[in-house]
Tab-separated table of C-alpha atoms and ligand atoms in Angstrom:
chain	number	residue	atom	x	y	z
A	1	MET	CA	133.779	97.881	93.361
A	2	PRO	CA	133.273	97.315	97.074
A	3	LEU	CA	131.718	100.150	99.063
A	4	ASP	CA	133.984	101.820	101.600
A	5	ASP	CA	133.057	102.385	105.244
A	6	THR	CA	131.844	105.947	104.584
A	7	GLN	CA	129.439	104.687	101.909
A	8	LEU	CA	128.229	101.842	104.116
A	9	ASP	CA	127.608	104.263	107.013
A	10	ARG	CA	125.753	106.627	104.692
A	11	TYR	CA	123.478	103.824	103.481
A	12	ARG	CA	122.709	102.772	107.052
A	13	GLN	CA	121.960	106.317	108.189
A	14	GLU	CA	120.130	107.683	105.154
A	15	GLY	CA	118.557	104.479	103.795
A	16	TYR	CA	119.926	105.060	100.293
A	17	LEU	CA	123.256	105.472	98.527
A	18	VAL	CA	124.020	106.872	95.070
A	19	VAL	CA	126.962	105.614	92.996
A	20	ASP	CA	127.451	107.770	89.897
A	21	SER	CA	128.023	106.121	86.505
A	22	LEU	CA	128.512	102.612	87.911
A	23	PHE	CA	127.710	101.211	84.454
A	24	ALA	CA	129.298	102.537	81.252
A	25	PRO	CA	127.208	103.911	78.352
A	26	ALA	CA	127.995	100.816	76.223
A	27	GLU	CA	126.664	98.548	78.990
A	28	ILE	CA	123.466	100.578	79.265
A	29	GLU	CA	123.024	100.221	75.488
A	30	VAL	CA	123.143	96.441	75.953
A	31	LEU	CA	120.433	96.612	78.622
A	32	LEU	CA	118.253	99.001	76.607
A	33	ALA	CA	118.381	96.719	73.567
A	34	ALA	CA	117.342	93.783	75.760
A	35	PHE	CA	114.535	95.860	77.283
A	36	ALA	CA	113.280	96.919	73.840
A	37	ARG	CA	112.887	93.219	73.025
A	38	ASP	CA	111.319	92.378	76.352
A	39	ALA	CA	108.809	95.233	76.317
A	40	ARG	CA	107.261	93.671	73.201
A	41	VAL	CA	106.549	90.370	74.985
A	42	GLU	CA	102.854	90.325	75.839
A	43	GLY	CA	101.704	88.798	79.111
A	44	PRO	CA	100.735	89.639	82.690
A	45	GLN	CA	104.330	90.688	83.458
A	46	ARG	CA	103.833	93.756	81.242
A	47	ILE	CA	101.751	96.492	82.845
A	48	LEU	CA	100.405	99.310	80.703
A	49	GLU	CA	99.659	102.857	81.761
A	50	GLU	CA	95.973	103.305	82.577
A	51	ASP	CA	95.296	105.102	79.287
A	52	GLY	CA	96.811	102.111	77.464
A	53	THR	CA	99.316	104.241	75.536
A	54	GLY	CA	102.586	103.095	77.040
A	55	VAL	CA	104.335	100.463	79.138
A	56	ARG	CA	104.289	101.363	82.841
A	57	ALA	CA	106.370	98.434	84.085
A	58	VAL	CA	107.775	95.075	83.011
A	59	TYR	CA	108.629	92.388	85.564
A	60	ALA	CA	111.157	89.548	85.577
A	61	SER	CA	113.054	90.399	82.390
A	62	HIS	CA	115.899	88.188	83.666
A	63	LEU	CA	113.703	85.130	83.020
A	64	ARG	CA	113.486	86.002	79.298
A	65	GLN	CA	116.583	88.055	78.434
A	66	PRO	CA	120.080	86.773	79.320
A	67	GLU	CA	121.481	90.301	79.583
A	68	PHE	CA	119.428	90.843	82.746
A	69	ALA	CA	120.313	87.402	84.122
A	70	ASP	CA	123.978	88.452	83.784
A	71	LEU	CA	123.293	91.762	85.503
A	72	VAL	CA	121.761	89.990	88.518
A	73	ARG	CA	125.131	88.317	89.265
A	74	SER	CA	127.311	91.306	88.469
A	75	PRO	CA	129.854	92.250	91.167
A	76	ARG	CA	128.607	95.840	90.941
A	77	VAL	CA	125.075	94.727	91.785
A	78	LEU	CA	125.157	91.452	93.705
A	79	GLY	CA	128.589	92.119	95.205
A	80	VAL	CA	127.465	95.434	96.682
A	81	ALA	CA	124.093	94.029	97.786
A	82	ARG	CA	126.022	91.362	99.711
A	83	GLN	CA	127.906	94.112	101.538
A	84	LEU	CA	124.660	95.839	102.534
A	85	LEU	CA	122.968	92.734	103.964
A	86	ASP	CA	124.101	89.980	106.314
A	87	ASP	CA	123.278	86.666	104.661
A	88	GLU	CA	123.416	84.975	101.296
A	89	LEU	CA	120.991	86.427	98.747
A	90	TYR	CA	118.567	85.425	96.032
A	91	LEU	CA	116.582	87.591	93.631
A	92	TYR	CA	113.158	88.440	95.031
A	93	GLN	CA	111.984	90.675	92.206
A	94	LEU	CA	113.222	92.488	89.102
A	95	LYS	CA	111.220	95.199	87.374
A	96	ILE	CA	111.699	98.017	84.918
A	97	ASN	CA	109.518	101.042	85.516
A	98	ALA	CA	109.419	102.591	82.072
A	99	LYS	CA	107.777	106.001	82.687
A	100	PRO	CA	107.207	106.914	79.035
A	101	ALA	CA	107.884	110.408	77.683
A	102	LEU	CA	105.263	113.093	78.294
A	103	GLY	CA	102.881	111.239	80.520
A	104	GLY	CA	104.400	108.259	82.346
A	105	GLU	CA	102.308	108.390	85.510
A	106	ARG	CA	103.400	108.975	89.097
A	107	TRP	CA	104.264	106.289	91.633
A	108	ALA	CA	102.541	107.058	94.938
A	109	TRP	CA	104.492	107.669	98.155
A	110	HIS	CA	105.144	104.298	99.787
A	111	GLN	CA	107.577	101.925	101.443
A	112	ASP	CA	108.295	98.659	99.598
A	113	PHE	CA	108.393	96.251	102.528
A	114	PRO	CA	104.668	96.606	103.421
A	115	ALA	CA	103.789	95.427	99.901
A	116	TRP	CA	105.792	92.255	100.339
A	117	ARG	CA	104.631	91.677	103.895
A	118	ILE	CA	100.966	92.054	102.933
A	119	MET	CA	101.136	90.082	99.684
A	120	ASP	CA	103.767	87.423	100.405
A	121	ASP	CA	103.973	87.320	104.215
A	122	LEU	CA	107.636	88.203	104.059
A	123	PRO	CA	109.038	88.014	107.613
A	124	ALA	CA	111.443	90.971	107.780
A	125	PRO	CA	112.812	93.893	105.721
A	126	ARG	CA	116.112	92.082	105.132
A	127	LEU	CA	116.270	93.096	101.459
A	128	VAL	CA	117.962	95.727	99.352
A	129	ASN	CA	116.865	97.455	96.153
A	130	VAL	CA	119.352	98.263	93.418
A	131	ALA	CA	117.986	100.892	91.009
A	132	VAL	CA	119.915	101.277	87.740
A	133	PHE	CA	119.221	104.391	85.637
A	134	LEU	CA	118.654	103.209	82.053
A	135	ASP	CA	118.154	106.824	80.947
A	136	ASP	CA	119.597	110.114	82.134
A	137	VAL	CA	117.453	111.147	85.103
A	138	THR	CA	116.613	114.847	85.379
A	139	GLU	CA	114.254	116.976	87.441
A	140	PHE	CA	111.831	116.816	84.517
A	141	ASN	CA	111.387	113.106	83.772
A	142	GLY	CA	110.024	111.948	87.112
A	143	PRO	CA	113.005	111.067	89.297
A	144	VAL	CA	112.386	108.915	92.354
A	145	VAL	CA	112.175	111.138	95.441
A	146	TYR	CA	113.311	109.672	98.790
A	147	VAL	CA	112.779	110.838	102.359
A	148	PRO	CA	116.276	110.238	103.759
A	149	GLY	CA	116.328	108.497	107.128
A	150	SER	CA	112.666	107.473	106.881
A	151	HIS	CA	113.687	103.800	106.779
A	152	GLN	CA	114.198	104.123	110.531
A	153	ALA	CA	110.504	104.931	111.104
A	154	GLY	CA	109.449	101.263	110.964
A	155	THR	CA	106.672	99.814	108.823
A	156	LEU	CA	104.072	102.532	108.267
A	157	ALA	CA	101.344	100.656	106.334
A	158	ASP	CA	99.927	97.247	107.183
A	159	THR	CA	96.896	96.849	104.941
A	160	ARG	CA	95.912	97.598	101.367
A	161	ARG	CA	93.810	100.706	100.863
A	162	GLY	CA	90.548	100.180	98.984
A	163	PRO	CA	90.272	98.292	95.682
A	164	ALA	CA	93.446	97.247	93.868
A	165	ARG	CA	94.564	99.613	91.105
A	166	SER	CA	95.892	96.696	89.034
A	167	ALA	CA	95.127	92.981	88.836
A	168	GLN	CA	98.700	92.295	87.643
A	169	HIS	CA	100.733	93.646	90.558
A	170	LEU	CA	100.436	95.645	93.746
A	171	ASP	CA	100.705	99.240	92.624
A	172	PRO	CA	102.138	101.576	95.288
A	173	ASP	CA	98.816	103.438	95.141
A	174	ASP	CA	97.359	100.508	97.091
A	175	ILE	CA	99.683	101.074	100.058
A	176	ALA	CA	100.145	104.828	99.726
A	177	LEU	CA	101.085	106.650	102.922
A	178	ARG	CA	98.716	109.187	104.472
A	179	PRO	CA	99.399	112.926	104.189
A	180	ASP	CA	99.837	113.226	107.967
A	181	GLN	CA	102.483	110.470	107.961
A	182	LEU	CA	104.294	112.096	105.047
A	183	ALA	CA	104.156	115.634	106.406
A	184	GLY	CA	105.730	114.552	109.699
A	185	LEU	CA	108.551	112.586	108.068
A	186	MET	CA	109.239	115.208	105.417
A	187	GLY	CA	109.250	117.944	108.032
A	188	ARG	CA	111.905	116.064	109.993
A	189	HIS	CA	114.035	114.677	107.164
A	190	GLY	CA	113.348	116.638	103.961
A	191	MET	CA	113.468	115.026	100.530
A	192	VAL	CA	116.125	114.133	97.961
A	193	SER	CA	115.851	113.139	94.305
A	194	PRO	CA	119.069	111.670	92.937
A	195	LYS	CA	119.657	112.627	89.316
A	196	GLY	CA	122.446	111.778	86.915
A	197	PRO	CA	123.501	110.041	83.743
A	198	ALA	CA	122.286	106.637	82.635
A	199	GLY	CA	124.390	104.031	84.411
A	200	THR	CA	124.085	105.696	87.809
A	201	VAL	CA	122.847	103.352	90.558
A	202	VAL	CA	120.867	104.028	93.738
A	203	PHE	CA	120.904	101.357	96.430
A	204	PHE	CA	117.883	101.819	98.691
A	205	SER	CA	116.271	100.249	101.728
A	206	PRO	CA	112.912	98.444	101.471
A	207	GLN	CA	111.748	100.669	104.345
A	208	ILE	CA	112.657	104.099	102.932
A	209	VAL	CA	109.678	106.273	101.954
A	210	HIS	CA	109.785	107.080	98.237
A	211	GLY	CA	107.620	108.009	95.266
A	212	SER	CA	107.843	109.863	91.979
A	213	ALA	CA	105.935	112.350	89.849
A	214	GLN	CA	104.660	112.192	86.298
A	215	ASN	CA	107.196	112.388	83.472
A	216	MET	CA	106.825	115.949	82.148
A	217	SER	CA	109.652	115.624	79.626
A	218	PRO	CA	109.904	114.296	76.060
A	219	HIS	CA	112.376	111.617	77.252
A	220	ALA	CA	111.521	108.256	78.810
A	221	ARG	CA	112.765	107.488	82.314
A	222	ARG	CA	113.421	103.740	82.308
A	223	LEU	CA	114.500	102.577	85.760
A	224	LEU	CA	115.552	98.985	86.439
A	225	ILE	CA	115.081	97.814	90.025
A	226	LEU	CA	116.548	94.561	91.309
A	227	THR	CA	115.489	93.444	94.779
A	228	PHE	CA	117.619	90.944	96.672
A	229	ASN	CA	116.355	89.049	99.714
A	230	GLU	CA	118.291	87.061	102.304
A	231	VAL	CA	117.881	83.316	101.771
A	232	THR	CA	116.830	82.937	105.430
A	233	ASN	CA	114.005	85.478	104.982
A	234	GLN	CA	111.783	83.655	102.529
A	235	PRO	CA	108.091	84.500	102.152
A	236	ARG	CA	105.697	82.305	104.138
A	237	HIS	CA	102.865	82.682	101.560
A	238	ARG	CA	99.714	82.254	103.669
A	239	GLY	CA	97.795	81.319	100.477
A	240	ALA	CA	99.017	80.388	97.017
A	241	PRO	CA	102.241	82.216	96.147
A	242	ARG	CA	101.941	85.115	93.748
A	243	ALA	CA	103.107	84.588	90.170
A	244	GLU	CA	106.802	83.971	89.641
A	245	TYR	CA	107.178	87.229	87.719
A	246	LEU	CA	106.341	89.037	90.988
A	247	VAL	CA	108.078	86.836	93.571
A	248	GLY	CA	111.252	84.921	92.723
A	249	ARG	CA	110.970	81.175	93.229
A	250	ASP	CA	114.631	80.265	92.760
A	251	THR	CA	116.017	80.787	96.255
A	252	THR	CA	119.426	79.217	95.533
A	253	PRO	CA	122.101	81.564	96.931
A	254	LEU	CA	123.478	83.689	94.117
A	255	VAL	CA	127.182	83.700	93.316
A	256	VAL	CA	128.900	86.815	91.957
A	257	ALA	CA	130.039	86.341	88.358
A	258	GLY	CA	130.984	88.290	85.254
A	259	GLY	CA	132.525	91.651	84.552
A	260	THR	CA	131.676	94.161	81.832
A	261	LEU	CA	128.174	93.646	80.397
A	262	THR	CA	128.680	92.888	76.735
A	263	GLY	CA	125.503	91.030	75.816
A	264	ALA	CA	127.668	88.453	74.010
A	265	ALA	CA	125.936	85.095	73.482
A	266	ARG	CA	126.694	82.671	76.310
B	301	SIN	C1	109.500	104.801	90.211
B	301	SIN	O1	109.815	104.055	89.261
B	301	SIN	O2	109.515	106.008	90.082
B	301	SIN	C2	109.112	104.204	91.529
B	301	SIN	C3	110.122	103.230	91.986
B	301	SIN	C4	109.710	102.445	93.198
B	301	SIN	O3	108.667	102.589	93.744
B	301	SIN	O4	110.499	101.601	93.664
B	302	MN	MN1	108.936	101.217	95.538
């Protein structure tokens, strides 16, 4: 499913691109079953909501569940990511932001690249995010909101703010943008919140400003985000590298493989 020139131009201009129903319902069922298993695995890769009642995020499910390892190499994910970047790619990070029903908390307004520059000394924003809707996304369950075109504003945060919200990962709260920065960008560019059925995919730039509100609905909003980095843009890690669940260590160039996600034993 290669992107056409109109889609590529839209991604470059807006900093994001939506492809409706890129994965079929049966494929999403495969991923949800794998996530149900993975969300029960205790460890630092599993981050709970602050009130301890639900899972906020799970990192690196591809290291434990083969269904996600297959997804990483899928033509619809890796193939498209290759079109959006210039070099060969490896997986920098994979996370599932679970946003449980009736209370999954907000994600503060931020850009992703500052997190990786501050924490991993990543040289340049030569990455792409691939966000796969694991649930139907509506206006009620906390869709990600983007400021289109804001990826062209450069890197807007260069230090962490105050004490870390979590010892397990860098929560966007730690690099949240200031109201004056947001008001200017939103005044110029507006906001969009892609919604649609499970299986829809949003490709988005590591520099686009984005965030999301609390889940006000009785339905979870599980969102899987794969981040690919160019193999020539590896982190320089001033100190010890962060844990592997946060920063991929296998920098071998990925090769596109597979077709329909079936979850069949390999
Ligand atoms: C969210 O899951 O709503 C936030 C996603 C992100 O920050 O990349
Ligand atoms: Mn983000």
